[in-house]
mmCIF file of N, CA and C in Angstrom:
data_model
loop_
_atom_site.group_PDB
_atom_site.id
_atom_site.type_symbol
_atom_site.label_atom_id
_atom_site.label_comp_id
_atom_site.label_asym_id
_atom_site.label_seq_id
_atom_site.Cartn_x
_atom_site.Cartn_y
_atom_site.Cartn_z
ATOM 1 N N UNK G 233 123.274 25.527 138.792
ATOM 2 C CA UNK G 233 122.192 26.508 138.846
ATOM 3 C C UNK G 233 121.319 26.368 137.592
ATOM 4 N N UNK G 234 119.972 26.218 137.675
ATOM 5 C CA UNK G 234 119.155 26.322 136.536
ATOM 6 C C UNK G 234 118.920 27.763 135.834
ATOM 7 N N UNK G 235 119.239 27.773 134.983
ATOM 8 C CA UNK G 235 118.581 28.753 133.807
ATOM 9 C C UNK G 235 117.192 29.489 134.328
ATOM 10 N N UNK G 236 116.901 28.656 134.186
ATOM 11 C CA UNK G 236 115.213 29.064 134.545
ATOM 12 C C UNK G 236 114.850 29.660 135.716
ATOM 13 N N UNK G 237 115.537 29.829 137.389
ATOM 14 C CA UNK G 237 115.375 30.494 138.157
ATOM 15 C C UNK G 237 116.439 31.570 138.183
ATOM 16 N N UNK G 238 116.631 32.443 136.803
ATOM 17 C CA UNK G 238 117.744 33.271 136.522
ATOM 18 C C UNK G 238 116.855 34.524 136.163
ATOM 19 N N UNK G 239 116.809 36.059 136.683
ATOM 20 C CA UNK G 239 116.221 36.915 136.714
ATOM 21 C C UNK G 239 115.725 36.979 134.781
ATOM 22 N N UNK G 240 114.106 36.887 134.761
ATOM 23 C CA UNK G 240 113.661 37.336 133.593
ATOM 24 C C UNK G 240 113.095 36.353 132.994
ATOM 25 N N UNK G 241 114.158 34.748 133.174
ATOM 26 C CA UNK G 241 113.239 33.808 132.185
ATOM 27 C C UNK G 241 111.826 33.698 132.402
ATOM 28 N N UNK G 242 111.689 33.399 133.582
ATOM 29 C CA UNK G 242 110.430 33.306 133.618
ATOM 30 C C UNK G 242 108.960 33.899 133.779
ATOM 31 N N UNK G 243 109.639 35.353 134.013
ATOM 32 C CA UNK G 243 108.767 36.539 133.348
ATOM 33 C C UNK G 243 108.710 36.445 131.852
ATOM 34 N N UNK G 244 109.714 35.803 131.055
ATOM 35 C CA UNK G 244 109.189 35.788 129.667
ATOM 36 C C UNK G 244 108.359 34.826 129.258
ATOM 37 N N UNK G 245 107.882 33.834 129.728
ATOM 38 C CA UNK G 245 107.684 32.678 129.488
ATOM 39 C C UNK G 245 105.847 32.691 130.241
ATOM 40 N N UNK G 246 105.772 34.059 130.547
ATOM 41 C CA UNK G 246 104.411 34.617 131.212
ATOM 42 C C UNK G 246 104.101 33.829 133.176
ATOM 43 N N UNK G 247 105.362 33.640 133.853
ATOM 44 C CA UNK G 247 105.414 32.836 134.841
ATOM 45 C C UNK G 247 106.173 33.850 136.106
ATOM 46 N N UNK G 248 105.603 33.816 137.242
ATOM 47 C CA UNK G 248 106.275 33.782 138.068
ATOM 48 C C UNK G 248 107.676 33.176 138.556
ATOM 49 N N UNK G 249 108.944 33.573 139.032
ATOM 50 C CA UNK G 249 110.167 33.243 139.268
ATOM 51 C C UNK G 249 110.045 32.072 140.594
ATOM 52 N N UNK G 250 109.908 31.157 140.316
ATOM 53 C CA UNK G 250 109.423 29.637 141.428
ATOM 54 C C UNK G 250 110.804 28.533 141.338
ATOM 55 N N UNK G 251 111.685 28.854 141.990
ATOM 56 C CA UNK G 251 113.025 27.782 141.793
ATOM 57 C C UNK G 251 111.800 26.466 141.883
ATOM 58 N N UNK G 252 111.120 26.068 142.423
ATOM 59 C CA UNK G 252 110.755 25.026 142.807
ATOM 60 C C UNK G 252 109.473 24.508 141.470
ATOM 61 N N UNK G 253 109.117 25.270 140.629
ATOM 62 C CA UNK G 253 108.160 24.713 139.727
ATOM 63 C C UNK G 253 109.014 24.598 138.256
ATOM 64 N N UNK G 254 109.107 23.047 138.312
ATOM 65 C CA UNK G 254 109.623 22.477 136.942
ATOM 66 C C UNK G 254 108.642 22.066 136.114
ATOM 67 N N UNK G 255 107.824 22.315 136.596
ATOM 68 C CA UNK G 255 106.919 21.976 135.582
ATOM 69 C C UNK G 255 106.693 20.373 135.463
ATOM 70 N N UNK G 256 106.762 19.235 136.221
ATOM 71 C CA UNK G 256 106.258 18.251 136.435
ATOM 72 C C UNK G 256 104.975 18.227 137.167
ATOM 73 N N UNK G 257 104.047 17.327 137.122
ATOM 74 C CA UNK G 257 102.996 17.408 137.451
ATOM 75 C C UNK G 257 101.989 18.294 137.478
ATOM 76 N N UNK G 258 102.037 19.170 136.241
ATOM 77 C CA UNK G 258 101.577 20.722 135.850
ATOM 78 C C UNK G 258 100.013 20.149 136.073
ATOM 79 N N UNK G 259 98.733 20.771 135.894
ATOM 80 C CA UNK G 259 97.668 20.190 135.086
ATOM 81 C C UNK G 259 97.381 21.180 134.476
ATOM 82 N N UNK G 260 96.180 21.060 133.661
ATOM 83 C CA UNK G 260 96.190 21.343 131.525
ATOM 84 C C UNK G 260 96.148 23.090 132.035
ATOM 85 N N UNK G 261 95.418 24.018 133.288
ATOM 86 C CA UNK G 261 95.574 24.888 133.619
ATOM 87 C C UNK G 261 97.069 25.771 133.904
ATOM 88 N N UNK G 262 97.560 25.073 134.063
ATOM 89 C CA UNK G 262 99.343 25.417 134.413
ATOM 90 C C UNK G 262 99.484 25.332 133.311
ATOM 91 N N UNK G 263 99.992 24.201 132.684
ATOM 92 C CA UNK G 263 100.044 24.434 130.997
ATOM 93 C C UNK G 263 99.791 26.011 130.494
ATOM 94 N N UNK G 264 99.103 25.586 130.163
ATOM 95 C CA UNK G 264 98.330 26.804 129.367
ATOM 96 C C UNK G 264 98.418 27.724 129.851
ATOM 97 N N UNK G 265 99.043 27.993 131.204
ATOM 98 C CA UNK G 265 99.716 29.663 131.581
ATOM 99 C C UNK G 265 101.068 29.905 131.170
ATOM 100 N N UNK G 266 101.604 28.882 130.615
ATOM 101 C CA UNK G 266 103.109 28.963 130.296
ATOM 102 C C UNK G 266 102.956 29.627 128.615
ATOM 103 N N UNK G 267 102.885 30.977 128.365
ATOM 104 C CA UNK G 267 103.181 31.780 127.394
ATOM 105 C C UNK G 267 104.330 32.391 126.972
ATOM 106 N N UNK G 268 105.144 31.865 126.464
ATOM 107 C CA UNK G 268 106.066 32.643 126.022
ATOM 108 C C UNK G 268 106.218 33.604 124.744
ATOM 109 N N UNK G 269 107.262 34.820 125.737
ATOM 110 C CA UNK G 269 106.686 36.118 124.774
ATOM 111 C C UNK G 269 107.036 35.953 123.200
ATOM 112 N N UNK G 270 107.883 35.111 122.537
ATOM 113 C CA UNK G 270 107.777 34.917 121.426
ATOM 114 C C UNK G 270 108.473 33.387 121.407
ATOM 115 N N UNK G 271 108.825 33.292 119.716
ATOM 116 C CA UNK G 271 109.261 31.771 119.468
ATOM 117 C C UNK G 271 110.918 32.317 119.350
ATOM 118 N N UNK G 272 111.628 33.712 119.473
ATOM 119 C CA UNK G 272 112.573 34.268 119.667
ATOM 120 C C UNK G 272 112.800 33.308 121.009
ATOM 121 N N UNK G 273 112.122 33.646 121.671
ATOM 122 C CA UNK G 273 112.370 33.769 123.505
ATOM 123 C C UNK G 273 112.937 32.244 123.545
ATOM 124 N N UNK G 274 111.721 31.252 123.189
ATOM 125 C CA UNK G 274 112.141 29.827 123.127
ATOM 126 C C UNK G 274 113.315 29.817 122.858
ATOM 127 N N UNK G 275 113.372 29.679 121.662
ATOM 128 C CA UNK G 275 115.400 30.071 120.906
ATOM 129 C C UNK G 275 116.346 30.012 121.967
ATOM 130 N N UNK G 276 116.224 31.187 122.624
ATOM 131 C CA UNK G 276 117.270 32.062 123.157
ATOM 132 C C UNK G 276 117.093 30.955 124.514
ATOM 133 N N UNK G 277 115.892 30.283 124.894
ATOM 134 C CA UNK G 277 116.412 29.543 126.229
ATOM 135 C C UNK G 277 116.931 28.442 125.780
ATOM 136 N N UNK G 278 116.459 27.947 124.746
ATOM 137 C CA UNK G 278 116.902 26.677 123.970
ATOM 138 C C UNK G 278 118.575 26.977 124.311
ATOM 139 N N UNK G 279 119.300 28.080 123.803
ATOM 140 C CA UNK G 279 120.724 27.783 123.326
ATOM 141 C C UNK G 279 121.202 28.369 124.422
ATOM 142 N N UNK G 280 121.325 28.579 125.650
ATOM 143 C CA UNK G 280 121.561 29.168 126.942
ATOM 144 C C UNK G 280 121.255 27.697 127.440
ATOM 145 N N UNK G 281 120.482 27.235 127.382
ATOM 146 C CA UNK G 281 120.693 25.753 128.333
ATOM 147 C C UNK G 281 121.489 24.844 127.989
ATOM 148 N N UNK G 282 121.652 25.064 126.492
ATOM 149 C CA UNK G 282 122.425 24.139 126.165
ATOM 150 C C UNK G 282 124.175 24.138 125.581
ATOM 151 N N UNK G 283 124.061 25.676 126.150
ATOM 152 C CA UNK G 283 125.481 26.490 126.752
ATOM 153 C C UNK G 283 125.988 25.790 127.445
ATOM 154 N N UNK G 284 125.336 25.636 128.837
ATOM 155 C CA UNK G 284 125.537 25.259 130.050
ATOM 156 C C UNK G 284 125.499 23.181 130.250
ATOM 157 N N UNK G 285 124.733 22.895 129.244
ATOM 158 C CA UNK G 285 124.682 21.310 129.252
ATOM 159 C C UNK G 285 125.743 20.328 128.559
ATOM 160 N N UNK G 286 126.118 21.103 127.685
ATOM 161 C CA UNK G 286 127.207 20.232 126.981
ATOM 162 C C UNK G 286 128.712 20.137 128.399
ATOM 163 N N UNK G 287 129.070 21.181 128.080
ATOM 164 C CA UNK G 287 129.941 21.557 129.392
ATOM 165 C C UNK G 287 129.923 20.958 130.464
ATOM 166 N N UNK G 288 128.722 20.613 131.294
ATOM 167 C CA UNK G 288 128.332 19.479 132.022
ATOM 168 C C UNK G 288 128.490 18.132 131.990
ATOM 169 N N UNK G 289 127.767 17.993 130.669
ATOM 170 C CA UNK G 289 127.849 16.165 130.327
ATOM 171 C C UNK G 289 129.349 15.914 130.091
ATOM 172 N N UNK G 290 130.136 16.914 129.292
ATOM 173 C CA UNK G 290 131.530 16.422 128.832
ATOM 174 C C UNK G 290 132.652 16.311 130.238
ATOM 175 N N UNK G 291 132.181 16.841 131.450
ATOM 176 C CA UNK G 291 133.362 17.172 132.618
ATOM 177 C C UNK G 291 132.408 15.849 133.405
ATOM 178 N N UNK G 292 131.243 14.627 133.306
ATOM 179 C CA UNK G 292 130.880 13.581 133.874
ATOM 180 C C UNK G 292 131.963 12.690 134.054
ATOM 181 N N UNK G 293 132.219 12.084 134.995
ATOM 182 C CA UNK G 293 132.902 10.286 134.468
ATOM 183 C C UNK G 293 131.889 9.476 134.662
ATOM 184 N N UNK G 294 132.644 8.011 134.650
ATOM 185 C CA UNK G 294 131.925 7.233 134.688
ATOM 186 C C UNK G 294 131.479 7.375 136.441
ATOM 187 N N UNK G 295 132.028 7.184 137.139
ATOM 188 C CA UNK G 295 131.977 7.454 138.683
ATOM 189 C C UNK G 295 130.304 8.362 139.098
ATOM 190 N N UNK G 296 130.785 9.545 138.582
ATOM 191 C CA UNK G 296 129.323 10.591 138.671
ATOM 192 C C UNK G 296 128.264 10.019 138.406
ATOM 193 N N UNK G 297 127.991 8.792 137.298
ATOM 194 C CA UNK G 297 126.924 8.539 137.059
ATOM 195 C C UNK G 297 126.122 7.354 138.233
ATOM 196 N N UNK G 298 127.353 7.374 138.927
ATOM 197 C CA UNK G 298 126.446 6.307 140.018
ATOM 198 C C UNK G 298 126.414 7.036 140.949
ATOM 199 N N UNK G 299 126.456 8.379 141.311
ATOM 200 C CA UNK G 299 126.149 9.083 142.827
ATOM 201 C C UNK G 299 124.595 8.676 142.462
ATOM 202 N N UNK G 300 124.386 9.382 143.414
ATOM 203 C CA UNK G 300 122.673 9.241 144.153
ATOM 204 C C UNK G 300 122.614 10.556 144.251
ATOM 205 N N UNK G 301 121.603 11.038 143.554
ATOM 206 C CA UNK G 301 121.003 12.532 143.071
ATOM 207 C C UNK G 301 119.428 12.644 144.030
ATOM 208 N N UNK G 302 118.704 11.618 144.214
ATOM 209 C CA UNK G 302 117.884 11.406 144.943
ATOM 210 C C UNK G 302 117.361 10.148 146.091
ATOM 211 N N UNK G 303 117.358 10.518 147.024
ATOM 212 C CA UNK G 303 117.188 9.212 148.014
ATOM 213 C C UNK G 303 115.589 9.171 148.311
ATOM 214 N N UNK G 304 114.835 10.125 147.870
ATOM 215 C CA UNK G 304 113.423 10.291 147.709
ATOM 216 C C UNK G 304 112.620 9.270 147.038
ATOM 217 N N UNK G 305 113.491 8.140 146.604
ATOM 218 C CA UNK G 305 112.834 6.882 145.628
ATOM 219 C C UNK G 305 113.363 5.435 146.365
ATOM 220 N N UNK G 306 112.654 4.574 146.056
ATOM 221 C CA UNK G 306 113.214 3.054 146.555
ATOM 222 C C UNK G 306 113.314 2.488 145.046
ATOM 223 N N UNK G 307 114.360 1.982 144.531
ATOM 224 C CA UNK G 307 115.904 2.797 144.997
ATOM 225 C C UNK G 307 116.184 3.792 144.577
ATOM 226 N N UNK G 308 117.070 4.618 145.616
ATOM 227 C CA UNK G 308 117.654 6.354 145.149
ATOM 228 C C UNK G 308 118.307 6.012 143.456
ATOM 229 N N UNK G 309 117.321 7.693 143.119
ATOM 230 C CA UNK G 309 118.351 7.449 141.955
ATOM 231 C C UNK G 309 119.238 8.106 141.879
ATOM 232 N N UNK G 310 120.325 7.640 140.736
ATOM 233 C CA UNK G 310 121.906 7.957 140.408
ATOM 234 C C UNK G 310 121.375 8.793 139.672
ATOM 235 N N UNK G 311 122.950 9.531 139.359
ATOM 236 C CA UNK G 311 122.752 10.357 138.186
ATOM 237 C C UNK G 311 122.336 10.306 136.702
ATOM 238 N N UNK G 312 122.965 8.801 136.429
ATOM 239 C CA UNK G 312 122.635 8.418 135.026
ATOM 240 C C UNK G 312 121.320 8.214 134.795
ATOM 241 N N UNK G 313 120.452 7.384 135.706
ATOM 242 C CA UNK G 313 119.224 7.359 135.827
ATOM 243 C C UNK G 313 118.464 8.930 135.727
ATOM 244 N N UNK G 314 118.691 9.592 136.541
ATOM 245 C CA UNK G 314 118.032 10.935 136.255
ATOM 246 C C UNK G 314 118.289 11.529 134.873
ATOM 247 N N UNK G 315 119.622 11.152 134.200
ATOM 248 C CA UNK G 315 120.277 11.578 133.244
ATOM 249 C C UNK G 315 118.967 10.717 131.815
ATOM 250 N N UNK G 316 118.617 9.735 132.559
ATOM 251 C CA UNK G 316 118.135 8.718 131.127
ATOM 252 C C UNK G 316 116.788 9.765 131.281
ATOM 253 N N UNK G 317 115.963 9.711 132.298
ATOM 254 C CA UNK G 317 114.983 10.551 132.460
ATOM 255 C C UNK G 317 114.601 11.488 131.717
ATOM 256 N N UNK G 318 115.419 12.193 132.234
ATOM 257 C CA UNK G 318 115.588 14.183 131.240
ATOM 258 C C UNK G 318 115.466 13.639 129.685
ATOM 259 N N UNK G 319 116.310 12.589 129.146
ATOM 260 C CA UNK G 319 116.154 12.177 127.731
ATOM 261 C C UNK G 319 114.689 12.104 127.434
ATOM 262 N N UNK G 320 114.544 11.269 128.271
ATOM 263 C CA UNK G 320 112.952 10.149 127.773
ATOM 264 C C UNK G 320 112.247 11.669 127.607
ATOM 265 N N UNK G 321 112.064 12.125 128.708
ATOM 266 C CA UNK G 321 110.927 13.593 128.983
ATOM 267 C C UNK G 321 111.037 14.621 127.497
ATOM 268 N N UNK G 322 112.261 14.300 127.366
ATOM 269 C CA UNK G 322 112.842 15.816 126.561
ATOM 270 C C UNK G 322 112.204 15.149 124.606
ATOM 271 N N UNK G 323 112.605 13.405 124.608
ATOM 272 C CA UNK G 323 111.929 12.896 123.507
ATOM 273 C C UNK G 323 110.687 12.944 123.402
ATOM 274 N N UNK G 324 109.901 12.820 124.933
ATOM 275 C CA UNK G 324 108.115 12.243 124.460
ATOM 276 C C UNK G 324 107.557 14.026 124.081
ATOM 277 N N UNK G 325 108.133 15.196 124.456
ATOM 278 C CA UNK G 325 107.686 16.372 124.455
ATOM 279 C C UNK G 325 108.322 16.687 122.770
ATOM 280 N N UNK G 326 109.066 16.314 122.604
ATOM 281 C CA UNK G 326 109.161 16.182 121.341
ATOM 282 C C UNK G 326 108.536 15.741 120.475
ATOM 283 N N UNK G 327 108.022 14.368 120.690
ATOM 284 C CA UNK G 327 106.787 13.982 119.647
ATOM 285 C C UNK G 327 105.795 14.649 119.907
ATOM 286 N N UNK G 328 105.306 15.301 121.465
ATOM 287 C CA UNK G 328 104.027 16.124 121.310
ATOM 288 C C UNK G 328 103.990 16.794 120.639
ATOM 289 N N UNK G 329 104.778 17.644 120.627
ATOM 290 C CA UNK G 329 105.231 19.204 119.549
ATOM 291 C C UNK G 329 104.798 18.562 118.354
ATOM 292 N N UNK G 330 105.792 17.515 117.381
ATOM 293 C CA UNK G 330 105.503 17.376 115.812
ATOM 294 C C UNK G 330 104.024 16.581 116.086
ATOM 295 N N UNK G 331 103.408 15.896 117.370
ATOM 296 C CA UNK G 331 101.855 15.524 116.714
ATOM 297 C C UNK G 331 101.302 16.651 116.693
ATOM 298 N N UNK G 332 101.462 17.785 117.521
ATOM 299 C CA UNK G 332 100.229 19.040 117.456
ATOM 300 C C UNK G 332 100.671 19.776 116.415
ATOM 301 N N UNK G 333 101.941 19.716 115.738
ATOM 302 C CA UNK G 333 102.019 20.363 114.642
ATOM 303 C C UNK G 333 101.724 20.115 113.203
ATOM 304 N N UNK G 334 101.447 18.611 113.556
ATOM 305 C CA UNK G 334 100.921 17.780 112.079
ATOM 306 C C UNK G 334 99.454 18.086 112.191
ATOM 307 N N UNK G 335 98.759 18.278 113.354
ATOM 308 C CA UNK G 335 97.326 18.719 114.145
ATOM 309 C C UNK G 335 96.806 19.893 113.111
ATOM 310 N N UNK G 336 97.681 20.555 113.282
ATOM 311 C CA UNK G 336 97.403 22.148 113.109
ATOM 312 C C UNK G 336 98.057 22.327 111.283
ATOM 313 N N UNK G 337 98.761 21.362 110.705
ATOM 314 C CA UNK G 337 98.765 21.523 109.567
ATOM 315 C C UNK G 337 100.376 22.044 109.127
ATOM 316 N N UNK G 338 101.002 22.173 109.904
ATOM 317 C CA UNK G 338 102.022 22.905 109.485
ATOM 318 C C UNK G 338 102.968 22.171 108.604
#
């Protein structure tokens, strides 16, 4: 179960409750509706997801990482593949953050 379709997050985060909007393929309008009510709030989803993620990755084997999580691609991807994904996404949003924060001076 995601975090994020869990009563409240996403009223804090200035969003309607949408199991189905991850926020891929947003454009700069979507963006920019995603307000969250403070840098508290971030925090608090930050360490609630990652409650739930460690716990996850540590109960994987090797086996899990070759199911097929999606057959929606030529070729379906496995888990590890989706798994490398979430990394890449979770690094390049990371450098956005420290370029707009070197932007802005901080």
């Amino acid at each position: 179960e995601q975090v994020w379709t869990e009563p409240g997050w996403a009223e804090r985060f200035g969003l309607g409750p949408d199991p189905t909007n991850s926020g891929w393929g947003h454009t700069p309008d979507q963006v920019a509706a995603v307000r969250p009510e403070s840098a508290d709030a971030l925090l608090e989803y930050l360490h609630e997801v990652r409650s739930r993620t460690i716990p996850f990755l540590r109960a994987l084997s090797p086996a899990d990482l070759d199911r097929v999580v999606d057959e929606g691609w030529d070729p379906p991807v496995t888990l590890g593949v989706r798994l490398v994904s979430i990394i890449d996404d979770h690094v390049q949003h990371a450098g956005q953050a420290a370029y707009t924060r070197g932007l802005l001076g901080c």
